[in-house]
Coordinates of C-alpha atoms and ligand atoms in Angstrom, one line a residue:
M1 CA -33.8 -76.1 -32.1
E2 CA -34.3 -77.8 -35.4
T3 CA -33.1 -75.8 -38.4
R4 CA -34.2 -75.8 -42.1
K5 CA -32.3 -74.6 -45.1
L6 CA -33.9 -71.5 -46.6
G7 CA -34.6 -72.2 -50.2
Y8 CA -31.4 -72.3 -52.3
T9 CA -29.4 -70.4 -49.8
E10 CA -26.8 -71.6 -47.3
L11 CA -28.8 -70.1 -44.4
K12 CA -30.1 -72.7 -41.9
L13 CA -32.9 -71.0 -40.0
T14 CA -34.4 -72.2 -36.8
R15 CA -38.0 -73.1 -37.1
I16 CA -38.9 -69.9 -35.1
G17 CA -37.5 -66.5 -36.0
L18 CA -38.0 -63.5 -33.7
G19 CA -40.1 -60.7 -35.2
T20 CA -39.6 -57.1 -34.1
W21 CA -42.5 -55.1 -35.5
A22 CA -43.8 -54.2 -32.0
H23 CA -40.3 -53.2 -30.9
G24 CA -40.8 -50.1 -33.0
G25 CA -42.7 -48.5 -30.1
G26 CA -45.6 -46.1 -30.1
N27 CA -46.8 -43.1 -32.0
W28 CA -46.4 -44.0 -35.7
K29 CA -49.1 -45.2 -38.1
F30 CA -48.8 -49.0 -37.6
S31 CA -47.6 -48.9 -34.0
W32 CA -48.4 -51.5 -31.3
G33 CA -48.6 -48.9 -28.6
P34 CA -45.7 -48.0 -26.2
Q35 CA -43.0 -50.6 -25.9
D36 CA -40.1 -50.6 -23.4
D37 CA -36.8 -50.9 -25.2
Q38 CA -35.2 -52.9 -22.4
S39 CA -38.0 -55.4 -22.7
S40 CA -37.5 -55.7 -26.4
I41 CA -33.7 -56.3 -25.9
K42 CA -34.4 -58.8 -23.2
A43 CA -36.9 -60.6 -25.5
I44 CA -34.2 -60.8 -28.2
H45 CA -31.6 -62.0 -25.8
K46 CA -33.9 -64.7 -24.3
G47 CA -34.8 -65.9 -27.8
L48 CA -31.1 -66.1 -28.9
D49 CA -30.1 -67.8 -25.6
S50 CA -32.8 -70.3 -26.1
G51 CA -31.6 -71.2 -29.6
V52 CA -33.4 -68.9 -32.0
N53 CA -30.8 -68.1 -34.7
W54 CA -32.5 -65.3 -36.7
I55 CA -34.3 -62.0 -36.3
D56 CA -36.8 -60.3 -38.7
T57 CA -37.0 -56.6 -38.7
A58 CA -37.7 -53.7 -41.1
P59 CA -36.8 -50.0 -41.4
V60 CA -40.5 -48.9 -41.2
Y61 CA -41.1 -50.6 -37.7
G62 CA -41.0 -47.5 -35.6
L63 CA -39.5 -45.5 -38.4
G64 CA -36.0 -46.9 -37.8
H65 CA -36.5 -47.7 -34.1
A66 CA -36.8 -51.5 -34.3
E67 CA -33.7 -51.8 -36.4
T68 CA -31.8 -49.6 -33.9
I69 CA -33.0 -51.8 -31.0
T70 CA -32.0 -55.0 -32.9
G71 CA -28.5 -53.4 -33.5
K72 CA -28.2 -52.6 -29.8
A73 CA -29.3 -56.1 -28.7
I74 CA -26.7 -57.9 -30.9
K75 CA -23.8 -55.4 -30.6
G76 CA -20.6 -57.1 -29.7
M77 CA -21.9 -60.7 -29.9
A78 CA -19.3 -63.1 -31.1
H79 CA -21.9 -65.2 -32.9
K80 CA -24.5 -62.9 -34.3
P81 CA -27.9 -64.3 -35.4
Y82 CA -28.9 -64.1 -39.0
I83 CA -30.5 -60.7 -39.7
A84 CA -33.4 -60.3 -42.1
T85 CA -34.6 -56.9 -42.9
K86 CA -36.6 -55.2 -45.7
C87 CA -36.8 -52.3 -48.1
S88 CA -39.5 -50.3 -50.0
R89 CA -41.5 -48.7 -47.1
V90 CA -40.3 -45.1 -46.7
W91 CA -41.6 -42.2 -44.6
D92 CA -41.5 -38.4 -44.6
D93 CA -40.9 -35.9 -41.7
K94 CA -44.6 -36.1 -40.7
G95 CA -44.5 -39.9 -40.6
N96 CA -46.5 -40.5 -43.8
I97 CA -45.5 -43.9 -45.1
T98 CA -45.2 -44.6 -48.9
S99 CA -43.6 -47.2 -51.1
N100 CA -40.5 -46.6 -53.2
L101 CA -38.9 -49.4 -55.3
S102 CA -36.4 -47.2 -57.2
K103 CA -32.8 -48.4 -57.4
D104 CA -31.5 -45.2 -55.7
N105 CA -33.9 -45.6 -52.8
I106 CA -33.2 -49.3 -52.2
K107 CA -29.4 -48.6 -52.1
K108 CA -30.0 -45.7 -49.7
E109 CA -32.3 -47.8 -47.5
C110 CA -29.7 -50.6 -47.4
E111 CA -27.0 -48.2 -46.2
A112 CA -29.3 -46.8 -43.5
S113 CA -30.3 -50.3 -42.3
L114 CA -26.6 -51.4 -42.1
K115 CA -25.9 -48.4 -40.0
R116 CA -28.8 -48.8 -37.6
I117 CA -28.2 -52.5 -37.1
Q118 CA -24.5 -51.9 -36.9
I119 CA -23.5 -54.8 -39.2
D120 CA -21.4 -55.1 -42.4
A121 CA -23.9 -57.2 -44.4
I122 CA -27.6 -58.2 -44.2
D123 CA -28.2 -61.9 -44.4
L124 CA -31.6 -61.7 -46.0
Y125 CA -32.9 -58.5 -47.7
Q126 CA -36.6 -58.6 -48.6
I127 CA -38.8 -56.3 -50.7
H128 CA -41.4 -55.5 -48.1
W129 CA -44.4 -54.9 -50.4
P130 CA -44.6 -55.2 -54.3
Q131 CA -45.6 -51.6 -54.8
P132 CA -45.5 -50.1 -57.4
E133 CA -45.6 -53.3 -59.3
E134 CA -44.0 -51.9 -62.5
K135 CA -40.8 -51.1 -60.5
L136 CA -40.3 -54.7 -59.4
P137 CA -37.6 -55.5 -62.1
E138 CA -35.6 -52.3 -61.2
A139 CA -35.9 -53.1 -57.5
W140 CA -34.7 -56.7 -58.0
G141 CA -31.8 -55.4 -60.1
A142 CA -30.8 -53.2 -57.2
I143 CA -30.9 -56.1 -54.8
N144 CA -28.8 -58.1 -57.2
E145 CA -26.2 -55.3 -57.2
L146 CA -26.2 -55.2 -53.4
I147 CA -25.4 -58.9 -53.4
Q148 CA -22.5 -58.3 -55.8
E149 CA -21.3 -55.4 -53.6
G150 CA -21.3 -57.8 -50.5
K151 CA -23.8 -55.6 -48.6
I152 CA -26.5 -58.3 -48.5
R153 CA -26.2 -62.1 -48.8
Y154 CA -29.5 -63.1 -50.3
G155 CA -32.6 -61.4 -51.7
G156 CA -36.2 -62.3 -50.7
V157 CA -39.7 -60.9 -51.1
S158 CA -42.7 -60.3 -48.9
N159 CA -46.4 -60.1 -49.6
F160 CA -45.8 -61.1 -53.3
N161 CA -48.2 -63.3 -55.3
M162 CA -47.1 -65.9 -57.9
D163 CA -47.2 -63.5 -60.8
Q164 CA -45.1 -60.9 -59.0
I165 CA -42.5 -63.6 -58.2
R166 CA -42.5 -64.8 -61.8
K167 CA -41.7 -61.3 -63.0
I168 CA -38.4 -61.1 -61.1
E169 CA -37.4 -64.7 -60.8
P170 CA -35.7 -64.9 -64.3
L171 CA -33.4 -62.0 -63.3
H172 CA -32.0 -63.6 -60.2
P173 CA -33.1 -66.5 -57.9
V174 CA -35.6 -65.6 -55.1
A175 CA -34.3 -66.9 -51.8
S176 CA -37.6 -66.6 -49.8
L177 CA -41.1 -65.4 -49.6
Q178 CA -42.5 -63.8 -46.4
P179 CA -46.3 -64.1 -46.5
P180 CA -49.0 -63.9 -43.7
Y181 CA -50.1 -67.4 -42.4
S182 CA -52.1 -68.4 -39.4
M183 CA -55.1 -70.5 -38.4
L184 CA -57.2 -67.5 -39.3
K185 CA -55.4 -66.5 -42.6
R186 CA -54.9 -69.5 -44.9
D187 CA -54.7 -67.9 -48.3
I188 CA -51.2 -69.2 -49.1
E189 CA -52.6 -72.8 -49.0
K190 CA -54.4 -72.1 -52.3
G191 CA -51.3 -72.6 -54.5
L192 CA -48.6 -70.2 -53.2
L193 CA -47.1 -72.7 -50.8
Q194 CA -46.9 -75.4 -53.6
F195 CA -45.5 -72.8 -56.0
C196 CA -42.7 -72.0 -53.6
R197 CA -42.0 -75.6 -53.1
N198 CA -41.8 -76.2 -56.9
E199 CA -39.5 -73.2 -57.3
G200 CA -37.2 -74.0 -54.4
I201 CA -38.2 -70.8 -52.6
G202 CA -38.0 -70.8 -48.8
V203 CA -41.1 -69.6 -46.9
V204 CA -40.9 -67.6 -43.7
V205 CA -44.4 -66.9 -42.5
Y206 CA -45.5 -63.9 -40.5
S207 CA -48.1 -63.2 -37.8
P208 CA -48.6 -66.9 -36.9
L209 CA -50.4 -65.8 -33.6
Q210 CA -52.6 -63.4 -35.7
K211 CA -51.1 -60.5 -33.7
G212 CA -51.9 -62.1 -30.4
L213 CA -55.4 -63.3 -31.1
L214 CA -54.2 -67.0 -31.2
T215 CA -52.7 -67.0 -27.7
G216 CA -55.8 -67.6 -25.6
K217 CA -55.0 -64.4 -23.7
M218 CA -56.8 -61.8 -25.9
T219 CA -60.2 -60.9 -24.6
P220 CA -62.8 -58.2 -25.5
E221 CA -61.8 -56.4 -22.3
R222 CA -58.1 -56.4 -23.2
I223 CA -58.9 -55.1 -26.7
K224 CA -60.9 -52.2 -25.2
E225 CA -57.9 -51.3 -23.1
L226 CA -55.4 -51.4 -25.9
P227 CA -53.7 -48.0 -26.2
P228 CA -55.1 -45.6 -28.8
D229 CA -52.0 -45.9 -31.0
D230 CA -52.1 -49.7 -31.1
H231 CA -53.0 -50.4 -34.8
R232 CA -54.9 -53.6 -33.8
K233 CA -57.8 -51.4 -32.7
L234 CA -58.5 -50.9 -36.4
D235 CA -58.0 -54.5 -37.4
A236 CA -61.2 -56.2 -38.5
F237 CA -60.2 -59.4 -36.7
F238 CA -60.2 -57.4 -33.4
Q239 CA -63.7 -56.1 -34.0
E240 CA -67.2 -57.5 -34.2
P241 CA -68.7 -59.3 -35.9
L242 CA -65.5 -61.4 -36.4
L243 CA -64.1 -61.2 -32.9
E244 CA -66.7 -63.2 -31.1
R245 CA -66.5 -66.0 -33.6
I246 CA -62.7 -66.0 -33.5
L247 CA -62.6 -66.1 -29.7
E248 CA -65.1 -69.0 -29.6
K249 CA -62.8 -71.0 -31.9
V250 CA -59.8 -70.0 -29.8
S251 CA -61.5 -71.3 -26.7
Q252 CA -62.1 -74.7 -28.3
L253 CA -58.5 -74.8 -29.5
T254 CA -57.2 -73.8 -26.1
R255 CA -59.0 -76.7 -24.6
F256 CA -57.4 -79.0 -27.2
A257 CA -53.9 -77.6 -26.3
I258 CA -54.4 -77.8 -22.5
E259 CA -55.5 -81.5 -22.8
R260 CA -52.0 -82.1 -24.3
E261 CA -50.3 -80.0 -21.6
K262 CA -49.5 -77.3 -24.1
T263 CA -50.7 -73.7 -24.6
M264 CA -52.8 -72.1 -27.3
A265 CA -49.8 -70.0 -28.5
Q266 CA -47.7 -73.2 -28.9
L267 CA -50.5 -74.8 -30.8
A268 CA -50.7 -71.9 -33.2
I269 CA -47.0 -72.2 -34.0
A270 CA -47.0 -76.0 -34.3
W271 CA -49.9 -75.7 -36.7
V272 CA -48.2 -73.3 -39.2
L273 CA -45.0 -75.4 -38.9
R274 CA -46.9 -78.6 -39.9
R275 CA -46.6 -77.6 -43.5
P276 CA -43.4 -78.9 -45.1
E277 CA -43.1 -75.8 -47.3
V278 CA -42.8 -73.6 -44.3
T279 CA -39.1 -73.0 -43.4
S280 CA -39.7 -71.0 -40.3
A281 CA -42.4 -69.0 -38.4
I282 CA -41.7 -65.4 -37.4
V283 CA -43.1 -64.7 -34.0
G284 CA -43.4 -61.3 -32.5
A285 CA -42.4 -61.2 -28.8
R286 CA -42.4 -58.1 -26.7
T287 CA -41.1 -59.8 -23.5
P288 CA -38.7 -62.6 -22.6
E289 CA -41.7 -64.5 -21.1
Q290 CA -43.6 -64.4 -24.4
I291 CA -40.8 -65.9 -26.5
S292 CA -40.1 -68.6 -23.8
E293 CA -43.7 -69.7 -23.8
I294 CA -43.8 -70.0 -27.6
L295 CA -40.6 -71.9 -28.3
P296 CA -41.9 -75.4 -27.3
G297 CA -44.4 -75.1 -30.2
A298 CA -41.4 -75.5 -32.6
S299 CA -40.9 -79.2 -31.6
W300 CA -44.6 -80.2 -31.3
G301 CA -45.3 -82.4 -34.3
L302 CA -49.1 -82.6 -34.7
S303 CA -50.5 -85.9 -35.9
Q304 CA -52.7 -86.3 -39.0
D305 CA -55.7 -86.9 -36.7
E306 CA -54.9 -83.8 -34.7
V307 CA -54.6 -81.7 -37.8
L308 CA -58.0 -83.0 -39.0
Y309 CA -59.6 -82.3 -35.6
I310 CA -58.3 -78.7 -35.7
D311 CA -59.4 -78.2 -39.3
N312 CA -62.9 -79.2 -38.2
I313 CA -62.9 -76.5 -35.5
L314 CA -61.5 -73.9 -37.9
E315 CA -64.0 -74.7 -40.7
N316 CA -67.1 -74.8 -38.6
Ligands
LIG401 N1 -43.6 -58.7 -44.1 C1 -44.7 -58.2 -43.6 O1 -45.4 -57.4 -44.2 C2 -45.0 -58.4 -42.1 C3 -46.2 -58.2 -41.6 C4 -46.5 -58.5 -40.2 C5 -45.5 -59.1 -39.5 N2 -44.2 -59.3 -40.0 C6 -43.1 -59.9 -39.2 O2 -43.6 -61.0 -38.5 C7 -43.4 -60.8 -37.1 C8 -44.5 -61.5 -36.3 O3 -45.8 -61.0 -36.7 P1 -46.6 -60.1 -35.7 O4 -45.7 -59.4 -34.7 O5 -47.5 -59.3 -36.6 O6 -47.7 -61.0 -35.0 P2 -47.7 -62.4 -34.2 O7 -46.4 -63.0 -34.1 O8 -48.8 -63.2 -34.7 O9 -48.1 -61.8 -32.7 C9 -47.2 -61.2 -31.9 C10 -47.9 -60.5 -30.7 O10 -48.6 -61.5 -30.0 C11 -48.5 -61.2 -28.6 N3 -47.8 -62.4 -28.0 C12 -46.7 -62.9 -28.4 N4 -46.3 -64.0 -27.6 C13 -47.3 -64.1 -26.7 C14 -47.5 -65.0 -25.6 N5 -46.7 -66.0 -25.3 N6 -48.7 -64.8 -24.9 C15 -49.5 -63.8 -25.2 N7 -49.4 -62.9 -26.2 C16 -48.3 -63.1 -26.9 C17 -47.7 -59.9 -28.5 O11 -48.5 -58.8 -28.5 P3 -49.3 -58.3 -27.1 O12 -48.5 -58.7 -25.9 O13 -49.3 -56.8 -27.3 O14 -50.6 -58.8 -27.2 C18 -46.9 -59.9 -29.8 O15 -46.5 -58.7 -30.2 C19 -43.4 -59.2 -36.9 O16 -42.8 -58.8 -35.7 C20 -42.6 -58.9 -38.2 O17 -41.2 -59.1 -37.9 C21 -44.0 -59.0 -41.3

């Protein structure tokens, strides 16, 4: 699979990275319902065997569980994939999640992640959310120290706006930004992508399938049957009045993909990757079949006319 250099770093990331949020399993605040660990491990192995060279995870996904599963999946591999994980989201004994950007917390979180993933250094360590904002310089200082200590290779950020990046950039270069981006969430086109390009910051976008809505396989019936602890039940995109309009667009886009002997999920990936500022798209896959279906999207170069046609559907 084609790779792209991530910002100023020496990391060459494949255009698709494997996301592990759903690998966290059920029964926590932002769960995706029950998930079979063996299926998660098989999805990771399938992705890596097919050429994906990096995994995105986070301590908060399943309150440590997704990182543990990633560690199990890559244990003993002679050539390990790049590992990107995050810090700032912490939880208490009752599973209440809060944000902590203190230096002590970030150092503690890093040690815990290294242990769970069973690696000596994290390739890309990202501040998950910029909260509380006044603590950003302290947090970025901690990340810089972790680089000096050899525990992480590069520092990145997630869910930051331009001002928040500007606050920390003078202290140490920012390797990457991880923002949401999909056919249904295009906010980063209003300046943030261009800003990252100007600053030499890599962009790894999340939820390119809009949590499964852009696969052509999500129906009102399936949504009704989602388990009670699947957080998507509370997501406005999965509810009326938005859902019906979204599914109507998805059905038009699915026809467009099928006419080109591709699938809707592949189109959703090709579409985010059309932007030159985007280094890689992080795709959540719960099974080997899901990642296999998605991968051809990485090499589908949409033409200018096709992009205009799709824009027309999205804007109507
Ligand atoms: N930094 C952040 O704040 C942040 C936020 C969100 C995500 N992320 C990262 O980005 C990754 C990807 O985002 P995401 O997981 O939210 O959403 P996504 O990639 O847009 O959607 C993933 C979901 O779509 C469904 N799916 C995947 N492939 C499919 C296929 N071929 N056919 C049908 N359905 C398919 C699966 O759910 P079902 O099978 O259950 O439908 C899967 O869990 C996450 O895992 C995480 O690593 C980061």
